Short mmCIF file of C-alpha atoms in Angstrom, two decimals:
data_model
loop_
_atom_site.label_atom_id
_atom_site.label_comp_id
_atom_site.label_asym_id
_atom_site.label_seq_id
_atom_site.Cartn_x
_atom_site.Cartn_y
_atom_site.Cartn_z
CA UNK B 1 20.64 26.02 20.70
CA UNK B 2 18.82 24.66 17.65
CA UNK B 3 20.70 25.08 14.38
CA UNK B 4 18.99 25.46 10.99
CA UNK B 5 20.88 23.44 8.38
CA UNK B 6 18.07 23.94 5.86
CA UNK B 7 18.99 27.62 5.56
CA UNK B 8 20.40 28.46 2.11
CA UNK B 9 23.29 30.90 2.49
CA UNK B 10 24.45 33.01 -0.44
CA UNK B 11 28.19 32.38 -0.67
CA UNK B 12 28.69 34.36 -3.87
CA UNK B 13 30.09 37.38 -1.98
CA UNK B 14 32.27 35.66 0.64
CA UNK B 15 35.25 34.69 -1.55
CA UNK B 16 34.34 30.99 -1.44
CA UNK B 17 36.60 28.85 -3.63
CA UNK B 18 33.79 26.32 -3.98
CA UNK B 19 31.75 28.93 -5.89
CA UNK B 20 34.23 31.47 -7.24
CA UNK B 21 36.47 28.83 -8.85
CA UNK B 22 33.71 27.05 -10.76
CA UNK B 23 34.66 28.57 -14.10
CA UNK B 24 38.31 27.69 -13.57
CA UNK B 25 37.49 24.07 -12.71
CA UNK B 26 34.45 23.34 -14.86
CA UNK B 27 34.64 25.96 -17.61
CA UNK B 28 31.35 27.52 -16.54
CA UNK B 29 29.64 29.14 -13.54
CA UNK B 30 26.39 27.37 -14.44
CA UNK B 31 26.81 24.31 -12.22
CA UNK B 32 25.68 23.51 -8.69
CA UNK B 33 29.02 23.18 -6.86
CA UNK B 34 29.17 19.88 -4.98
CA UNK B 35 32.90 19.33 -5.22
CA UNK B 36 35.56 20.71 -2.85
CA UNK B 37 35.15 19.40 0.70
CA UNK B 38 33.73 22.28 2.63
CA UNK B 39 30.16 22.75 3.83
CA UNK B 40 27.44 25.23 2.92
CA UNK B 41 26.49 25.61 6.58
CA UNK B 42 27.33 28.30 9.13
CA UNK B 43 29.61 26.99 11.84
CA UNK B 44 28.74 26.69 15.54
CA UNK B 45 27.63 29.89 17.26
CA UNK B 46 30.34 29.73 19.99
CA UNK B 47 32.99 29.80 17.23
CA UNK B 48 31.31 32.77 15.54
CA UNK B 49 31.10 34.56 18.91
CA UNK B 50 34.78 33.92 19.65
CA UNK B 51 35.85 35.29 16.26
CA UNK B 52 33.55 38.32 16.56
CA UNK B 53 35.03 39.11 19.96
CA UNK B 54 38.51 38.84 18.48
CA UNK B 55 37.54 41.11 15.58
CA UNK B 56 36.22 43.74 17.96
CA UNK B 57 39.59 43.95 19.72
CA UNK B 58 40.88 45.80 16.66
CA UNK B 59 44.46 44.60 17.10
CA UNK B 60 45.56 41.41 15.37
CA UNK B 61 49.29 41.30 15.82
CA UNK B 62 51.57 38.28 16.09
CA UNK B 63 49.57 35.61 17.86
CA UNK B 64 50.80 33.61 20.84
CA UNK B 65 49.56 30.06 21.35
CA UNK B 66 48.51 29.52 24.99
CA UNK B 67 48.68 26.13 26.69
CA UNK B 68 44.89 26.03 26.56
CA UNK B 69 45.06 25.61 22.76
CA UNK B 70 46.53 22.11 22.73
CA UNK B 71 44.72 21.28 25.98
CA UNK B 72 41.49 21.78 24.02
CA UNK B 73 42.69 19.27 21.42
CA UNK B 74 43.64 16.84 24.17
CA UNK B 75 40.23 17.15 25.82
CA UNK B 76 38.45 16.57 22.52
CA UNK B 77 40.38 13.39 21.72
CA UNK B 78 39.72 12.07 25.22
CA UNK B 79 35.98 12.78 25.10
CA UNK B 80 35.30 11.73 21.52
CA UNK B 81 37.77 8.89 21.00
CA UNK B 82 39.01 7.80 24.42
CA UNK B 83 42.57 8.66 23.37
CA UNK B 84 44.98 10.09 25.96
CA UNK B 85 47.34 12.42 24.10
CA UNK B 86 50.42 14.23 25.40
CA UNK B 87 50.28 17.94 24.49
CA UNK B 88 54.10 18.03 24.54
CA UNK B 89 54.01 15.87 21.39
CA UNK B 90 51.63 18.14 19.46
CA UNK B 91 52.65 20.61 16.75
CA UNK B 92 50.70 23.23 14.87
CA UNK B 93 50.63 23.47 11.09
CA UNK B 94 48.72 25.36 8.40
CA UNK B 95 46.68 22.29 7.50
CA UNK B 96 46.67 18.53 7.14
CA UNK B 97 47.71 18.53 3.47
CA UNK B 98 50.69 20.87 4.09
CA UNK B 99 51.56 18.59 7.01
CA UNK B 100 51.49 15.48 4.82
CA UNK B 101 53.70 17.21 2.30
CA UNK B 102 56.20 18.23 4.98
CA UNK B 103 56.27 14.72 6.46
CA UNK B 104 57.06 13.19 3.06
CA UNK B 105 59.87 15.70 2.57
CA UNK B 106 61.34 15.29 6.07
CA UNK B 107 61.06 11.56 6.66
CA UNK B 108 61.67 9.96 3.24
CA UNK B 109 64.67 10.05 0.93
CA UNK B 110 64.78 11.45 -2.59
CA UNK B 111 63.29 8.88 -4.95
CA UNK B 112 61.76 6.83 -2.12
CA UNK B 113 58.47 5.01 -2.51
CA UNK B 114 55.39 6.00 -0.53
CA UNK B 115 52.27 3.81 -0.36
CA UNK B 116 48.72 5.14 -0.63
CA UNK B 117 45.38 3.28 -0.83
CA UNK B 118 43.38 4.20 -3.91
CA UNK B 119 40.84 5.52 -4.56
CA UNK B 120 42.00 8.29 -2.22
CA UNK B 121 41.84 12.04 -2.47
CA UNK B 122 44.22 13.38 -5.07
CA UNK B 123 46.45 15.34 -2.71
CA UNK B 124 47.93 12.03 -1.59
CA UNK B 125 49.46 11.72 -5.06
CA UNK B 126 50.46 15.39 -5.09
CA UNK B 127 52.35 15.52 -1.79
CA UNK B 128 54.40 12.46 -2.73
CA UNK B 129 55.25 13.38 -6.31
CA UNK B 130 55.96 17.04 -5.53
CA UNK B 131 59.13 15.98 -3.67
CA UNK B 132 60.38 13.52 -6.27
CA UNK B 133 59.09 10.44 -4.45
CA UNK B 134 57.24 7.56 -6.11
CA UNK B 135 53.63 6.59 -5.42
CA UNK B 136 52.89 2.92 -4.77
CA UNK B 137 49.16 2.25 -5.07
CA UNK B 138 47.70 -0.34 -2.73
CA UNK B 139 44.39 -0.51 -4.59
CA UNK B 140 41.29 -1.17 -2.55
CA UNK B 141 39.15 -3.98 -3.94
CA UNK B 142 35.50 -3.43 -4.83
CA UNK B 143 32.84 -6.13 -4.91
CA UNK B 144 29.13 -5.30 -5.11
CA UNK B 145 29.81 -1.75 -3.91
CA UNK B 146 31.87 -2.83 -0.89
CA UNK B 147 35.55 -1.84 -0.80
CA UNK B 148 38.14 -3.82 1.16
CA UNK B 149 41.92 -4.01 1.64
CA UNK B 150 44.00 -6.56 -0.23
CA UNK B 151 46.20 -7.39 2.77
CA UNK B 152 48.38 -9.81 0.86
CA UNK B 153 49.32 -7.15 -1.68
CA UNK B 154 49.67 -4.59 1.13
CA UNK B 155 52.23 -6.78 2.90
CA UNK B 156 54.19 -7.31 -0.31
CA UNK B 157 54.21 -3.61 -1.22
CA UNK B 158 55.21 -2.59 2.30
CA UNK B 159 58.59 -4.24 1.71
CA UNK B 160 59.50 -1.59 -0.87
CA UNK B 161 58.22 1.65 0.69
CA UNK B 162 59.50 4.05 3.35
CA UNK B 163 56.15 5.60 4.31
CA UNK B 164 52.48 4.70 4.25
CA UNK B 165 49.88 7.49 4.07
CA UNK B 166 46.71 6.12 5.64
CA UNK B 167 43.35 7.86 5.27
CA UNK B 168 41.45 7.02 8.48
CA UNK B 169 38.50 7.35 8.00
CA UNK B 170 38.68 7.05 4.25
CA UNK B 171 37.98 9.79 1.70
CA UNK B 172 36.23 9.33 -0.74
CA UNK B 173 34.79 5.93 0.23
CA UNK B 174 33.64 6.93 3.72
CA UNK B 175 35.06 3.78 5.31
CA UNK B 176 35.51 3.65 9.08
CA UNK B 177 38.35 1.18 9.38
CA UNK B 178 37.88 -1.59 11.93
CA UNK B 179 40.48 -1.91 14.71
CA UNK B 180 41.58 -5.30 13.38
CA UNK B 181 42.17 -3.82 9.90
CA UNK B 182 44.22 -0.99 11.35
CA UNK B 183 46.19 -3.41 13.52
CA UNK B 184 47.07 -5.62 10.56
CA UNK B 185 48.31 -2.67 8.51
CA UNK B 186 50.18 -1.13 11.44
CA UNK B 187 51.92 -4.38 12.37
CA UNK B 188 53.06 -4.91 8.79
CA UNK B 189 54.45 -1.37 8.77
CA UNK B 190 56.34 -2.04 12.01
CA UNK B 191 57.75 -5.30 10.67
CA UNK B 192 58.94 -3.61 7.47
CA UNK B 193 60.15 -0.39 9.18
CA UNK B 194 57.60 1.74 7.32
CA UNK B 195 56.61 5.07 8.89
CA UNK B 196 52.82 5.18 9.18
CA UNK B 197 51.20 8.61 8.80
CA UNK B 198 47.49 8.59 9.67
CA UNK B 199 45.34 11.38 8.19
CA UNK B 200 42.36 11.55 10.57
CA UNK B 201 40.84 14.87 9.50
CA UNK B 202 37.40 13.27 8.94
CA UNK B 203 37.40 11.40 12.26
CA UNK B 204 34.65 13.52 13.84
CA UNK B 205 32.21 12.88 10.98
CA UNK B 206 31.07 9.32 11.76
CA UNK B 207 27.64 7.76 11.10
CA UNK B 208 25.59 4.55 11.27
CA UNK B 209 26.67 3.61 14.79
CA UNK B 210 30.32 3.29 13.78
CA UNK B 211 33.21 4.48 15.96
CA UNK B 212 36.50 6.03 14.94
CA UNK B 213 39.67 4.32 16.14
CA UNK B 214 42.77 6.55 16.22
CA UNK B 215 45.53 4.47 14.67
CA UNK B 216 48.05 5.52 17.32
CA UNK B 217 45.69 4.44 20.10
CA UNK B 218 45.65 0.77 19.06
CA UNK B 219 48.55 -0.18 21.35
CA UNK B 220 51.69 1.27 22.91
CA UNK B 221 53.84 -0.50 20.32
CA UNK B 222 51.84 0.88 17.40
CA UNK B 223 51.54 4.34 18.94
CA UNK B 224 55.32 4.62 18.99
CA UNK B 225 55.42 4.29 15.18
CA UNK B 226 52.50 6.50 14.05
CA UNK B 227 52.24 10.20 13.23
CA UNK B 228 48.63 11.46 13.42
CA UNK B 229 47.18 14.45 11.54
CA UNK B 230 43.94 16.01 12.79
CA UNK B 231 42.07 19.30 12.52
CA UNK B 232 38.79 20.92 13.50
CA UNK B 233 38.62 22.63 10.12
CA UNK B 234 36.73 19.85 8.31
CA UNK B 235 34.44 19.16 11.26
CA UNK B 236 33.38 22.76 11.84
CA UNK B 237 33.76 24.22 8.31
CA UNK B 238 36.81 26.33 9.17
CA UNK B 239 39.20 25.40 6.35
CA UNK B 240 39.77 29.04 5.41
CA UNK B 241 41.34 29.67 8.82
CA UNK B 242 44.17 27.20 8.11
CA UNK B 243 45.16 25.29 11.22
CA UNK B 244 45.82 21.66 12.09
CA UNK B 245 47.44 19.59 14.81
CA UNK B 246 50.05 16.88 14.27
CA UNK B 247 50.62 14.36 17.05
CA UNK B 248 54.05 12.70 17.12
CA UNK B 249 55.25 9.50 18.78
CA UNK B 250 58.47 11.10 20.05
CA UNK B 251 60.27 14.41 20.51
CA UNK B 252 62.83 13.70 17.82
CA UNK B 253 60.24 13.59 15.03
CA UNK B 254 58.34 16.55 16.45
CA UNK B 255 61.50 18.65 16.56
CA UNK B 256 62.38 17.76 12.96
CA UNK B 257 58.89 18.81 11.89
CA UNK B 258 58.98 22.07 13.86
CA UNK B 259 62.41 22.85 12.43
CA UNK B 260 61.12 22.42 8.87
CA UNK B 261 58.40 25.05 9.37
CA UNK B 262 60.60 27.22 11.55
CA UNK B 263 63.10 27.53 8.72
CA UNK B 264 60.35 29.31 6.76
CA UNK B 265 59.28 31.31 9.83
CA UNK B 266 55.89 29.57 9.79
CA UNK B 267 55.18 28.86 13.42
CA UNK B 268 52.11 30.81 14.55
CA UNK B 269 48.33 30.57 14.22
CA UNK B 270 46.69 33.61 12.73
CA UNK B 271 44.72 35.70 15.21
CA UNK B 272 41.37 34.11 14.32
CA UNK B 273 42.34 30.45 13.94
CA UNK B 274 43.76 30.52 17.45
CA UNK B 275 40.45 31.39 19.07
CA UNK B 276 38.26 29.51 16.57
CA UNK B 277 39.98 26.15 17.03
CA UNK B 278 39.85 26.41 20.81
CA UNK B 279 36.17 27.37 20.76
CA UNK B 280 35.40 24.49 18.38
CA UNK B 281 37.00 21.87 20.59
CA UNK B 282 35.62 23.27 23.83
CA UNK B 283 32.13 24.38 22.81
CA UNK B 284 31.25 22.88 19.44
CA UNK B 285 29.76 19.49 20.29
CA UNK B 286 26.12 20.58 20.42
CA UNK B 287 26.38 21.90 16.85
CA UNK B 288 28.27 18.81 15.68
CA UNK B 289 25.66 16.37 16.96
CA UNK B 290 22.93 18.25 15.10
CA UNK B 291 25.08 18.39 11.96
CA UNK B 292 25.65 14.63 12.01
CA UNK B 293 21.91 13.95 12.22
CA UNK B 294 21.24 16.30 9.30
CA UNK B 295 23.96 14.81 7.12
CA UNK B 296 22.66 11.30 7.82
CA UNK B 297 19.29 12.49 6.49
CA UNK B 298 20.99 13.82 3.36
CA UNK B 299 22.63 10.44 2.77
CA UNK B 300 19.28 8.65 3.09
CA UNK B 301 17.74 11.10 0.65
CA UNK B 302 20.48 10.47 -1.93
CA UNK B 303 20.21 6.70 -1.53
CA UNK B 304 16.42 6.64 -1.84
CA UNK B 305 16.29 9.12 -4.72
CA UNK B 306 18.84 7.25 -6.79
CA UNK B 307 17.17 3.89 -6.12
CA UNK B 308 13.79 5.25 -7.22
CA UNK B 309 14.65 7.63 -10.03
CA UNK B 310 18.26 7.10 -11.19
CA UNK B 311 19.00 3.39 -10.69
CA UNK B 312 21.88 3.51 -13.16
CA UNK B 313 23.80 5.64 -10.64
CA UNK B 314 24.67 3.83 -7.44
CA UNK B 315 25.74 5.95 -4.42
CA UNK B 316 28.10 4.42 -1.87
CA UNK B 317 26.54 5.82 1.31
CA UNK B 318 29.41 6.64 3.67
CA UNK B 319 29.97 5.67 7.29
CA UNK B 320 32.24 8.73 7.59
CA UNK B 321 32.88 12.10 5.87
CA UNK B 322 30.13 14.05 4.11
CA UNK B 323 31.23 12.80 0.67
CA UNK B 324 29.29 10.33 -1.47
CA UNK B 325 31.06 8.12 -4.03
CA UNK B 326 28.87 7.67 -7.12
CA UNK B 327 29.23 4.60 -9.33
CA UNK B 328 28.21 5.87 -12.76
CA UNK B 329 29.59 2.98 -14.80
CA UNK B 330 26.18 1.86 -16.05
CA UNK B 331 25.94 5.11 -18.03
CA UNK B 332 28.54 3.58 -20.33
CA UNK B 333 30.68 6.70 -20.66
CA UNK B 334 34.42 7.16 -20.59
CA UNK B 335 35.84 9.70 -18.14
CA UNK B 336 35.82 12.63 -20.57
CA UNK B 337 32.24 11.91 -21.61
CA UNK B 338 31.14 11.55 -17.99
CA UNK B 339 32.73 14.86 -17.05
CA UNK B 340 31.01 16.66 -19.95
CA UNK B 341 27.72 14.99 -19.14
CA UNK B 342 27.79 16.13 -15.51
CA UNK B 343 28.78 19.69 -16.40
CA UNK B 344 26.84 20.33 -19.60
CA UNK B 345 23.73 18.17 -19.19
CA UNK B 346 23.23 17.73 -15.44
CA UNK B 347 24.86 21.10 -14.66
CA UNK B 348 26.65 19.72 -11.62
CA UNK B 349 30.17 20.45 -10.43
CA UNK B 350 31.47 17.15 -9.02
CA UNK B 351 34.91 15.64 -8.49
CA UNK B 352 35.96 13.11 -11.12
CA UNK B 353 36.68 9.63 -9.85
CA UNK B 354 39.89 9.14 -11.81
CA UNK B 355 41.58 11.89 -9.78
CA UNK B 356 41.24 9.61 -6.72
CA UNK B 357 42.64 6.57 -8.48
CA UNK B 358 44.30 6.85 -11.86
CA UNK B 359 43.20 3.38 -12.90
CA UNK B 360 39.55 4.01 -11.93
CA UNK B 361 36.90 4.92 -14.48
CA UNK B 362 33.22 5.77 -14.26
CA UNK B 363 33.03 7.30 -10.79
CA UNK B 364 32.22 10.73 -9.35
CA UNK B 365 32.39 12.21 -5.83
CA UNK B 366 29.52 14.34 -4.54
CA UNK B 367 29.68 16.63 -1.51
CA UNK B 368 26.44 16.19 0.44
CA UNK B 369 27.14 18.92 3.04
CA UNK B 370 24.51 21.37 1.83
CA UNK B 371 20.85 22.15 2.53
CA UNK B 372 18.45 19.37 1.49
CA UNK B 373 16.74 21.59 -1.08
CA UNK B 374 20.08 22.00 -2.91
CA UNK B 375 20.46 18.24 -3.10
CA UNK B 376 16.87 17.92 -4.33
CA UNK B 377 17.57 20.36 -7.15
CA UNK B 378 20.90 18.74 -8.01
CA UNK B 379 19.51 15.21 -8.16
CA UNK B 380 16.51 16.44 -10.11
CA UNK B 381 18.85 17.87 -12.73
CA UNK B 382 20.81 14.61 -12.78
CA UNK B 383 17.61 12.59 -13.18
CA UNK B 384 16.49 14.73 -16.12
CA UNK B 385 19.89 14.42 -17.76
CA UNK B 386 19.98 10.63 -17.40
CA UNK B 387 16.41 10.23 -18.67
CA UNK B 388 17.28 12.37 -21.71
CA UNK B 389 19.88 9.78 -22.70
CA UNK B 390 17.01 7.45 -23.60
#
């Protein structure tokens, strides 16, 4: 079927954090919310149909997880990424961020160091520091808007850490890591006995002819040392249903993970996530292909608009995710001034760049997963605000 991504949907009555939490985050409701990473689009019709059918049953008791659930994940990884995955090494969790937090707790010692690559989404800091571990920042290097890995520093820092949290593909920079880059990082981790955890939640949102490489699929040797975190929630706008899949290299690590959640009696999908995830993986590809084409158009619009009307703001058009990293340094503002400017003058609710890297200044992240007319209005407001600066 043909999906209409231009449709503007009123989310003010559906308990959407993106809208209802504006005042809490920005101090006002009077901003266009382009922050938290969910989309303003209805999901695929087969997912809606599956959830409606489940709702009509009228009984939503404790939910069993049939074999077909993880078989759907397996089929998706095979079709989309050419990765053969063993369902016996898959575990369910509430989400990728809770999974990352649990993995830090289970597989590192109190006070241990965990490496992240900044700028990266702020939860990477949170899940490390929440358990009394120390963040080691392997800072990505920017030159002329292109961000790369400092492999020499990476190798040196790997000697002092117990775990590396990899964002593959990268949020907020939208980088699709090349196989050779992943191999270099993975081999260093193996040499230094560093557990590599690969967050691949954005791996279905790939553009510009690029291809996602699952870190664990690089080789047998690497696959035996990588824990992979995936979910259909980002791909199909299902984050409120809370479900993800973690793929382990061996039964010992899987059992430790399952035991952690089992001790809190958290072991089951809710009644709707069970059917929604399976429908997404089995029947969602038609919707996804149309979504990707629409998002690519949004990226082009942002690039062209900024070049023509707001040249002081330089968008880093992503190869993955639906998030655009804005270089606002030419506005000459510090972080507090930039935040106030975006909220009070441009009336936009964006994510501040220094939450992704504490040493970074002058950046913002914009969520482009919305109807084109919303982006047109948002960038028009930003243009007017910048022009008013003189």
